[in-house]
Short mmCIF file of N, CA and C and ligand atoms in Angstrom, two decimals:
data_model
loop_
_atom_site.label_atom_id
_atom_site.label_comp_id
_atom_site.label_asym_id
_atom_site.label_seq_id
_atom_site.Cartn_x
_atom_site.Cartn_y
_atom_site.Cartn_z
N UNK H 1 95.08 123.93 42.82
CA UNK H 1 95.61 122.73 42.16
C UNK H 1 95.93 121.68 43.20
N UNK H 2 95.45 120.51 43.04
CA UNK H 2 95.75 119.44 43.98
C UNK H 2 97.07 118.80 43.59
N UNK H 3 97.66 118.07 44.53
CA UNK H 3 98.95 117.46 44.20
C UNK H 3 98.78 116.00 43.83
N UNK H 4 97.56 115.61 43.51
CA UNK H 4 97.34 114.24 43.06
C UNK H 4 97.79 114.10 41.61
N UNK H 5 98.02 112.89 41.19
CA UNK H 5 98.34 112.67 39.79
C UNK H 5 99.78 112.29 39.58
N UNK H 6 100.01 111.72 38.41
CA UNK H 6 101.33 111.26 38.05
C UNK H 6 102.03 112.31 37.21
N UNK H 7 103.29 112.47 37.46
CA UNK H 7 104.07 113.43 36.70
C UNK H 7 105.29 112.72 36.13
N UNK H 8 105.42 112.76 34.84
CA UNK H 8 106.56 112.14 34.16
C UNK H 8 107.40 113.24 33.55
N UNK H 9 108.64 113.29 33.90
CA UNK H 9 109.51 114.34 33.38
C UNK H 9 110.72 113.72 32.71
N UNK H 10 110.96 114.14 31.48
CA UNK H 10 112.16 113.73 30.76
C UNK H 10 112.97 114.98 30.45
N UNK H 11 114.20 114.98 30.84
CA UNK H 11 115.03 116.15 30.57
C UNK H 11 116.29 115.73 29.81
N UNK H 12 116.61 116.49 28.79
CA UNK H 12 117.84 116.25 28.05
C UNK H 12 118.67 117.52 28.10
N UNK H 13 119.88 117.39 28.53
CA UNK H 13 120.76 118.55 28.54
C UNK H 13 121.64 118.50 27.29
N UNK H 14 121.70 119.63 26.61
CA UNK H 14 122.49 119.65 25.39
C UNK H 14 123.02 121.06 25.17
N UNK H 15 123.59 121.27 24.01
CA UNK H 15 124.21 122.54 23.74
C UNK H 15 123.88 122.95 22.32
N UNK H 16 123.40 124.18 22.13
CA UNK H 16 123.19 124.71 20.79
C UNK H 16 124.24 125.78 20.58
N UNK H 17 125.28 125.46 19.87
CA UNK H 17 126.40 126.40 19.76
C UNK H 17 126.98 126.61 21.14
N UNK H 18 127.13 127.87 21.52
CA UNK H 18 127.73 128.14 22.83
C UNK H 18 126.72 128.04 23.97
N UNK H 19 125.45 127.90 23.61
CA UNK H 19 124.42 128.01 24.65
C UNK H 19 123.92 126.64 25.10
N UNK H 20 124.09 126.34 26.36
CA UNK H 20 123.54 125.09 26.87
C UNK H 20 122.02 125.20 26.97
N UNK H 21 121.35 124.11 26.72
CA UNK H 21 119.90 124.16 26.85
C UNK H 21 119.37 122.87 27.44
N UNK H 22 118.17 122.97 27.91
CA UNK H 22 117.47 121.82 28.45
C UNK H 22 116.26 121.56 27.58
N UNK H 23 116.18 120.35 27.08
CA UNK H 23 115.00 119.97 26.33
C UNK H 23 114.16 119.12 27.27
N UNK H 24 112.93 119.51 27.44
CA UNK H 24 112.10 118.82 28.41
C UNK H 24 110.81 118.30 27.83
N UNK H 25 110.33 117.23 28.40
CA UNK H 25 109.04 116.67 28.03
C UNK H 25 108.34 116.27 29.31
N UNK H 26 107.23 116.90 29.57
CA UNK H 26 106.47 116.59 30.78
C UNK H 26 105.12 116.01 30.38
N UNK H 27 104.82 114.86 30.90
CA UNK H 27 103.47 114.33 30.73
C UNK H 27 102.89 114.08 32.10
N UNK H 28 101.64 114.39 32.25
CA UNK H 28 101.01 114.25 33.55
C UNK H 28 99.52 114.11 33.39
N UNK H 29 98.91 113.48 34.37
CA UNK H 29 97.46 113.43 34.44
C UNK H 29 97.11 114.11 35.76
N UNK H 30 96.76 115.37 35.65
CA UNK H 30 96.48 116.14 36.86
C UNK H 30 95.01 116.08 37.20
N UNK H 31 94.74 116.20 38.48
CA UNK H 31 93.35 116.26 38.93
C UNK H 31 93.05 117.69 39.36
N UNK H 32 92.35 118.39 38.53
CA UNK H 32 91.96 119.74 38.89
C UNK H 32 90.55 119.73 39.42
N UNK H 33 90.16 120.86 39.94
CA UNK H 33 88.79 120.98 40.45
C UNK H 33 88.06 121.95 39.55
N UNK H 34 86.99 121.48 38.99
CA UNK H 34 86.21 122.34 38.10
C UNK H 34 85.64 123.50 38.88
N UNK H 35 85.83 124.70 38.35
CA UNK H 35 85.39 125.90 39.08
C UNK H 35 83.89 126.17 38.89
N UNK H 36 83.23 125.35 38.11
CA UNK H 36 81.81 125.55 37.90
C UNK H 36 81.01 124.60 38.79
N UNK H 37 81.36 123.31 38.73
CA UNK H 37 80.56 122.35 39.50
C UNK H 37 81.33 121.81 40.71
N UNK H 38 82.61 122.19 40.85
CA UNK H 38 83.43 121.79 42.00
C UNK H 38 83.68 120.29 42.05
N UNK H 39 83.51 119.61 40.91
CA UNK H 39 83.83 118.20 40.84
C UNK H 39 85.26 118.03 40.32
N UNK H 40 85.81 116.84 40.56
CA UNK H 40 87.16 116.56 40.07
C UNK H 40 87.16 116.60 38.55
N UNK H 41 88.26 117.03 38.02
CA UNK H 41 88.36 117.17 36.58
C UNK H 41 89.75 116.73 36.15
N UNK H 42 89.86 115.57 35.49
CA UNK H 42 91.18 115.13 35.03
C UNK H 42 91.68 116.03 33.92
N UNK H 43 92.93 116.37 34.00
CA UNK H 43 93.49 117.27 32.99
C UNK H 43 94.82 116.71 32.51
N UNK H 44 94.84 116.08 31.34
CA UNK H 44 96.09 115.55 30.83
C UNK H 44 97.01 116.67 30.36
N UNK H 45 98.28 116.50 30.63
CA UNK H 45 99.26 117.51 30.25
C UNK H 45 100.35 116.85 29.41
N UNK H 46 100.71 117.46 28.34
CA UNK H 46 101.78 116.96 27.49
C UNK H 46 102.54 118.18 26.96
N UNK H 47 103.61 118.51 27.62
CA UNK H 47 104.34 119.72 27.26
C UNK H 47 105.75 119.38 26.79
N UNK H 48 106.15 120.02 25.73
CA UNK H 48 107.55 119.95 25.32
C UNK H 48 108.10 121.36 25.33
N UNK H 49 109.31 121.50 25.80
CA UNK H 49 109.88 122.84 25.82
C UNK H 49 111.39 122.76 25.66
N UNK H 50 111.95 123.84 25.19
CA UNK H 50 113.40 123.97 25.09
C UNK H 50 113.78 125.24 25.82
N UNK H 51 114.57 125.09 26.83
CA UNK H 51 114.99 126.24 27.60
C UNK H 51 116.47 126.51 27.35
N UNK H 52 116.75 127.66 26.79
CA UNK H 52 118.14 128.06 26.62
C UNK H 52 118.62 128.70 27.90
N UNK H 53 119.71 128.18 28.43
CA UNK H 53 120.23 128.73 29.69
C UNK H 53 121.13 129.92 29.36
N UNK H 54 120.65 131.08 29.72
CA UNK H 54 121.36 132.29 29.33
C UNK H 54 121.79 133.08 30.56
N UNK H 55 122.81 133.89 30.34
CA UNK H 55 123.34 134.70 31.44
C UNK H 55 123.01 136.17 31.27
N UNK H 56 122.73 136.57 30.04
CA UNK H 56 122.47 137.99 29.80
C UNK H 56 121.64 138.18 28.53
N UNK H 57 121.29 139.42 28.26
CA UNK H 57 120.43 139.73 27.12
C UNK H 57 121.09 139.35 25.79
N UNK H 58 122.38 139.46 25.75
CA UNK H 58 123.11 139.12 24.53
C UNK H 58 122.87 137.66 24.16
N UNK H 59 122.90 136.81 25.16
CA UNK H 59 122.64 135.39 24.95
C UNK H 59 121.22 135.17 24.44
N UNK H 60 120.29 135.92 25.00
CA UNK H 60 118.88 135.76 24.60
C UNK H 60 118.72 136.04 23.11
N UNK H 61 119.42 137.08 22.64
CA UNK H 61 119.32 137.43 21.22
C UNK H 61 119.86 136.32 20.33
N UNK H 62 120.82 135.59 20.83
CA UNK H 62 121.43 134.52 20.03
C UNK H 62 120.61 133.23 20.05
N UNK H 63 119.63 133.18 20.90
CA UNK H 63 118.84 131.95 21.02
C UNK H 63 118.03 131.69 19.77
N UNK H 64 118.01 130.46 19.30
CA UNK H 64 117.10 130.12 18.19
C UNK H 64 115.65 130.40 18.60
N UNK H 65 114.80 130.60 17.61
CA UNK H 65 113.42 131.03 17.86
C UNK H 65 112.63 130.06 18.73
N UNK H 66 112.91 128.77 18.58
CA UNK H 66 112.07 127.82 19.31
C UNK H 66 112.57 127.57 20.74
N UNK H 67 113.50 128.39 21.18
CA UNK H 67 113.97 128.28 22.56
C UNK H 67 113.35 129.37 23.43
N UNK H 68 113.02 128.98 24.63
CA UNK H 68 112.63 129.99 25.61
C UNK H 68 113.87 130.32 26.43
N UNK H 69 114.10 131.58 26.65
CA UNK H 69 115.26 131.93 27.46
C UNK H 69 115.00 131.62 28.93
N UNK H 70 116.00 131.06 29.56
CA UNK H 70 115.91 130.87 31.00
C UNK H 70 117.14 131.52 31.61
N UNK H 71 116.90 132.63 32.27
CA UNK H 71 118.01 133.43 32.80
C UNK H 71 118.58 132.78 34.05
N UNK H 72 119.87 132.52 33.98
CA UNK H 72 120.56 132.01 35.17
C UNK H 72 121.10 133.21 35.93
N UNK H 73 120.52 133.48 37.04
CA UNK H 73 121.02 134.62 37.82
C UNK H 73 121.11 134.22 39.27
N UNK H 74 122.17 134.69 39.91
CA UNK H 74 122.47 134.32 41.29
C UNK H 74 122.41 132.80 41.42
N UNK H 75 122.00 132.33 42.54
CA UNK H 75 121.91 130.88 42.67
C UNK H 75 120.55 130.49 43.23
N UNK H 76 119.56 131.33 42.93
CA UNK H 76 118.23 131.06 43.48
C UNK H 76 117.33 130.37 42.46
N UNK H 77 117.92 129.86 41.41
CA UNK H 77 117.12 129.14 40.43
C UNK H 77 117.19 127.64 40.69
N UNK H 78 116.06 127.06 40.75
CA UNK H 78 116.03 125.62 41.00
C UNK H 78 115.23 124.94 39.92
N UNK H 79 115.73 123.83 39.50
CA UNK H 79 115.07 123.10 38.42
C UNK H 79 113.61 122.79 38.73
N UNK H 80 113.29 122.33 39.93
CA UNK H 80 111.87 122.06 40.21
C UNK H 80 110.98 123.28 40.01
N UNK H 81 111.48 124.45 40.41
CA UNK H 81 110.71 125.68 40.20
C UNK H 81 110.46 125.92 38.72
N UNK H 82 111.51 125.69 37.96
CA UNK H 82 111.43 125.91 36.52
C UNK H 82 110.38 124.98 35.91
N UNK H 83 110.40 123.72 36.35
CA UNK H 83 109.43 122.76 35.82
C UNK H 83 108.02 123.14 36.26
N UNK H 84 107.92 123.61 37.47
CA UNK H 84 106.61 124.01 37.97
C UNK H 84 106.07 125.17 37.13
N UNK H 85 106.96 126.09 36.78
CA UNK H 85 106.54 127.20 35.93
C UNK H 85 106.00 126.70 34.60
N UNK H 86 106.73 125.76 33.99
CA UNK H 86 106.29 125.21 32.72
C UNK H 86 104.92 124.55 32.86
N UNK H 87 104.76 123.86 33.96
CA UNK H 87 103.52 123.13 34.20
C UNK H 87 102.37 124.11 34.41
N UNK H 88 102.64 125.16 35.17
CA UNK H 88 101.59 126.14 35.43
C UNK H 88 101.16 126.83 34.15
N UNK H 89 102.13 127.04 33.26
CA UNK H 89 101.81 127.68 31.99
C UNK H 89 100.85 126.82 31.18
N UNK H 90 100.93 125.51 31.38
CA UNK H 90 100.11 124.59 30.60
C UNK H 90 98.72 124.41 31.21
N UNK H 91 98.52 124.94 32.40
CA UNK H 91 97.22 124.77 33.04
C UNK H 91 96.25 125.85 32.58
N UNK H 92 94.99 125.49 32.53
CA UNK H 92 93.99 126.51 32.20
C UNK H 92 93.91 127.53 33.32
N UNK H 93 93.65 128.78 32.98
CA UNK H 93 93.53 129.82 34.01
C UNK H 93 92.40 129.48 34.97
N UNK H 94 91.31 129.06 34.40
CA UNK H 94 90.19 128.61 35.21
C UNK H 94 89.84 127.20 34.75
N UNK H 95 90.02 126.25 35.63
CA UNK H 95 89.72 124.86 35.28
C UNK H 95 88.21 124.69 35.19
N UNK H 96 87.76 124.14 34.08
CA UNK H 96 86.33 123.95 33.90
C UNK H 96 86.08 122.81 32.93
N UNK H 97 85.08 122.02 33.20
CA UNK H 97 84.73 120.94 32.29
C UNK H 97 84.41 121.50 30.91
N UNK H 98 84.75 120.75 29.88
CA UNK H 98 84.46 121.22 28.54
C UNK H 98 82.97 121.13 28.23
N UNK H 99 82.33 120.13 28.84
CA UNK H 99 80.89 120.02 28.64
C UNK H 99 80.17 120.91 29.65
N UNK H 100 78.92 121.12 29.45
CA UNK H 100 78.16 121.97 30.37
C UNK H 100 77.82 121.17 31.61
N UNK H 101 78.53 121.46 32.68
CA UNK H 101 78.36 120.69 33.91
C UNK H 101 77.61 121.50 34.94
N UNK H 102 76.99 122.58 34.53
CA UNK H 102 76.42 123.51 35.49
C UNK H 102 75.29 122.90 36.30
N UNK H 103 74.66 121.84 35.77
CA UNK H 103 73.56 121.26 36.54
C UNK H 103 73.96 119.96 37.24
N UNK H 104 75.26 119.71 37.33
CA UNK H 104 75.80 118.56 38.05
C UNK H 104 75.24 118.47 39.46
N UNK H 105 75.38 119.55 40.19
CA UNK H 105 75.01 119.55 41.60
C UNK H 105 73.49 119.45 41.76
N UNK H 106 72.78 120.14 40.91
CA UNK H 106 71.32 120.08 40.99
C UNK H 106 70.84 118.66 40.74
N UNK H 107 71.51 117.97 39.80
CA UNK H 107 71.16 116.58 39.53
C UNK H 107 71.32 115.73 40.77
N UNK H 108 72.46 115.93 41.46
CA UNK H 108 72.69 115.15 42.66
C UNK H 108 71.61 115.42 43.70
N UNK H 109 71.23 116.68 43.82
CA UNK H 109 70.20 117.04 44.80
C UNK H 109 68.87 116.37 44.49
N UNK H 110 68.56 116.23 43.21
CA UNK H 110 67.24 115.72 42.85
C UNK H 110 67.25 114.22 42.61
N UNK H 111 68.35 113.55 42.93
CA UNK H 111 68.44 112.10 42.74
C UNK H 111 67.34 111.37 43.51
N UNK H 112 67.14 111.78 44.76
CA UNK H 112 66.13 111.11 45.58
C UNK H 112 64.76 111.23 44.93
N UNK H 113 64.46 112.41 44.51
CA UNK H 113 63.18 112.66 43.87
C UNK H 113 63.00 111.75 42.64
N UNK H 114 64.08 111.62 41.84
CA UNK H 114 64.02 110.76 40.66
C UNK H 114 63.69 109.33 41.03
N UNK H 115 64.28 108.85 42.14
CA UNK H 115 64.04 107.48 42.55
C UNK H 115 62.56 107.26 42.85
N UNK H 116 61.97 108.21 43.50
CA UNK H 116 60.55 108.10 43.81
C UNK H 116 59.74 108.00 42.51
N UNK H 117 60.10 108.84 41.56
CA UNK H 117 59.38 108.81 40.29
C UNK H 117 59.52 107.46 39.60
N UNK H 118 60.76 106.88 39.67
CA UNK H 118 60.99 105.59 39.03
C UNK H 118 60.11 104.51 39.64
N UNK H 119 60.01 104.53 40.97
CA UNK H 119 59.18 103.54 41.66
C UNK H 119 57.74 103.65 41.16
N UNK H 120 57.27 104.86 41.03
CA UNK H 120 55.90 105.04 40.56
C UNK H 120 55.71 104.46 39.16
N UNK H 121 56.74 104.65 38.31
CA UNK H 121 56.65 104.10 36.96
C UNK H 121 56.53 102.58 37.00
N UNK H 122 57.33 101.96 37.91
CA UNK H 122 57.30 100.51 38.00
C UNK H 122 55.91 100.01 38.41
N UNK H 123 55.26 100.77 39.25
CA UNK H 123 53.94 100.34 39.73
C UNK H 123 52.88 100.42 38.63
N UNK H 124 53.15 101.23 37.66
CA UNK H 124 52.19 101.35 36.57
C UNK H 124 52.85 101.07 35.23
N UNK H 125 53.28 99.82 35.03
CA UNK H 125 54.04 99.52 33.79
C UNK H 125 53.21 99.71 32.54
N UNK H 126 51.92 99.70 32.64
CA UNK H 126 51.08 99.78 31.43
C UNK H 126 50.48 101.16 31.20
N UNK H 127 50.96 102.10 32.02
CA UNK H 127 50.35 103.43 31.89
C UNK H 127 50.62 104.01 30.50
N UNK H 128 51.80 103.71 29.96
CA UNK H 128 52.11 104.22 28.61
C UNK H 128 51.17 103.58 27.58
N UNK H 129 50.95 102.27 27.72
CA UNK H 129 50.06 101.56 26.81
C UNK H 129 48.64 102.13 26.88
N UNK H 130 48.24 102.37 28.10
CA UNK H 130 46.89 102.93 28.27
C UNK H 130 46.71 104.20 27.50
N UNK H 131 47.76 105.03 27.58
CA UNK H 131 47.72 106.31 26.86
C UNK H 131 47.59 106.07 25.35
N UNK H 132 48.22 105.00 24.87
CA UNK H 132 48.21 104.74 23.44
C UNK H 132 46.87 104.21 22.97
N UNK H 133 46.23 103.45 23.83
CA UNK H 133 44.98 102.79 23.43
C UNK H 133 43.78 103.73 23.38
ZN1 ZN O 201 82.36 120.98 35.97
#
């Protein structure tokens, strides 16, 4: 994953009953590398999540269904890590263009050859007509 791209993060801290939670919205335009043709591949991300900050399993059970539990343990939890986790979850396991890009590279290789062919066509603009007549 490259570190190019814009990342927009909105976080709201709130409380659901006794449980504090973070409501987050991340939007980003990431630049991934397609694993098939190795070309850049823009990947828009739009994630919403609700993280219930919990201390133990009892808290997890009390969490509403649409909350993901986020266990606060020791002091080795950092918000950036948490956001990175959310972001990684939203990424495809293998980044790949949706269209068939498998001949991308071959096309580039044969560009020169195509140019030669085009020149030949220009030299014989009436060859198609000849065929018709
Ligand atoms: Zn590709």
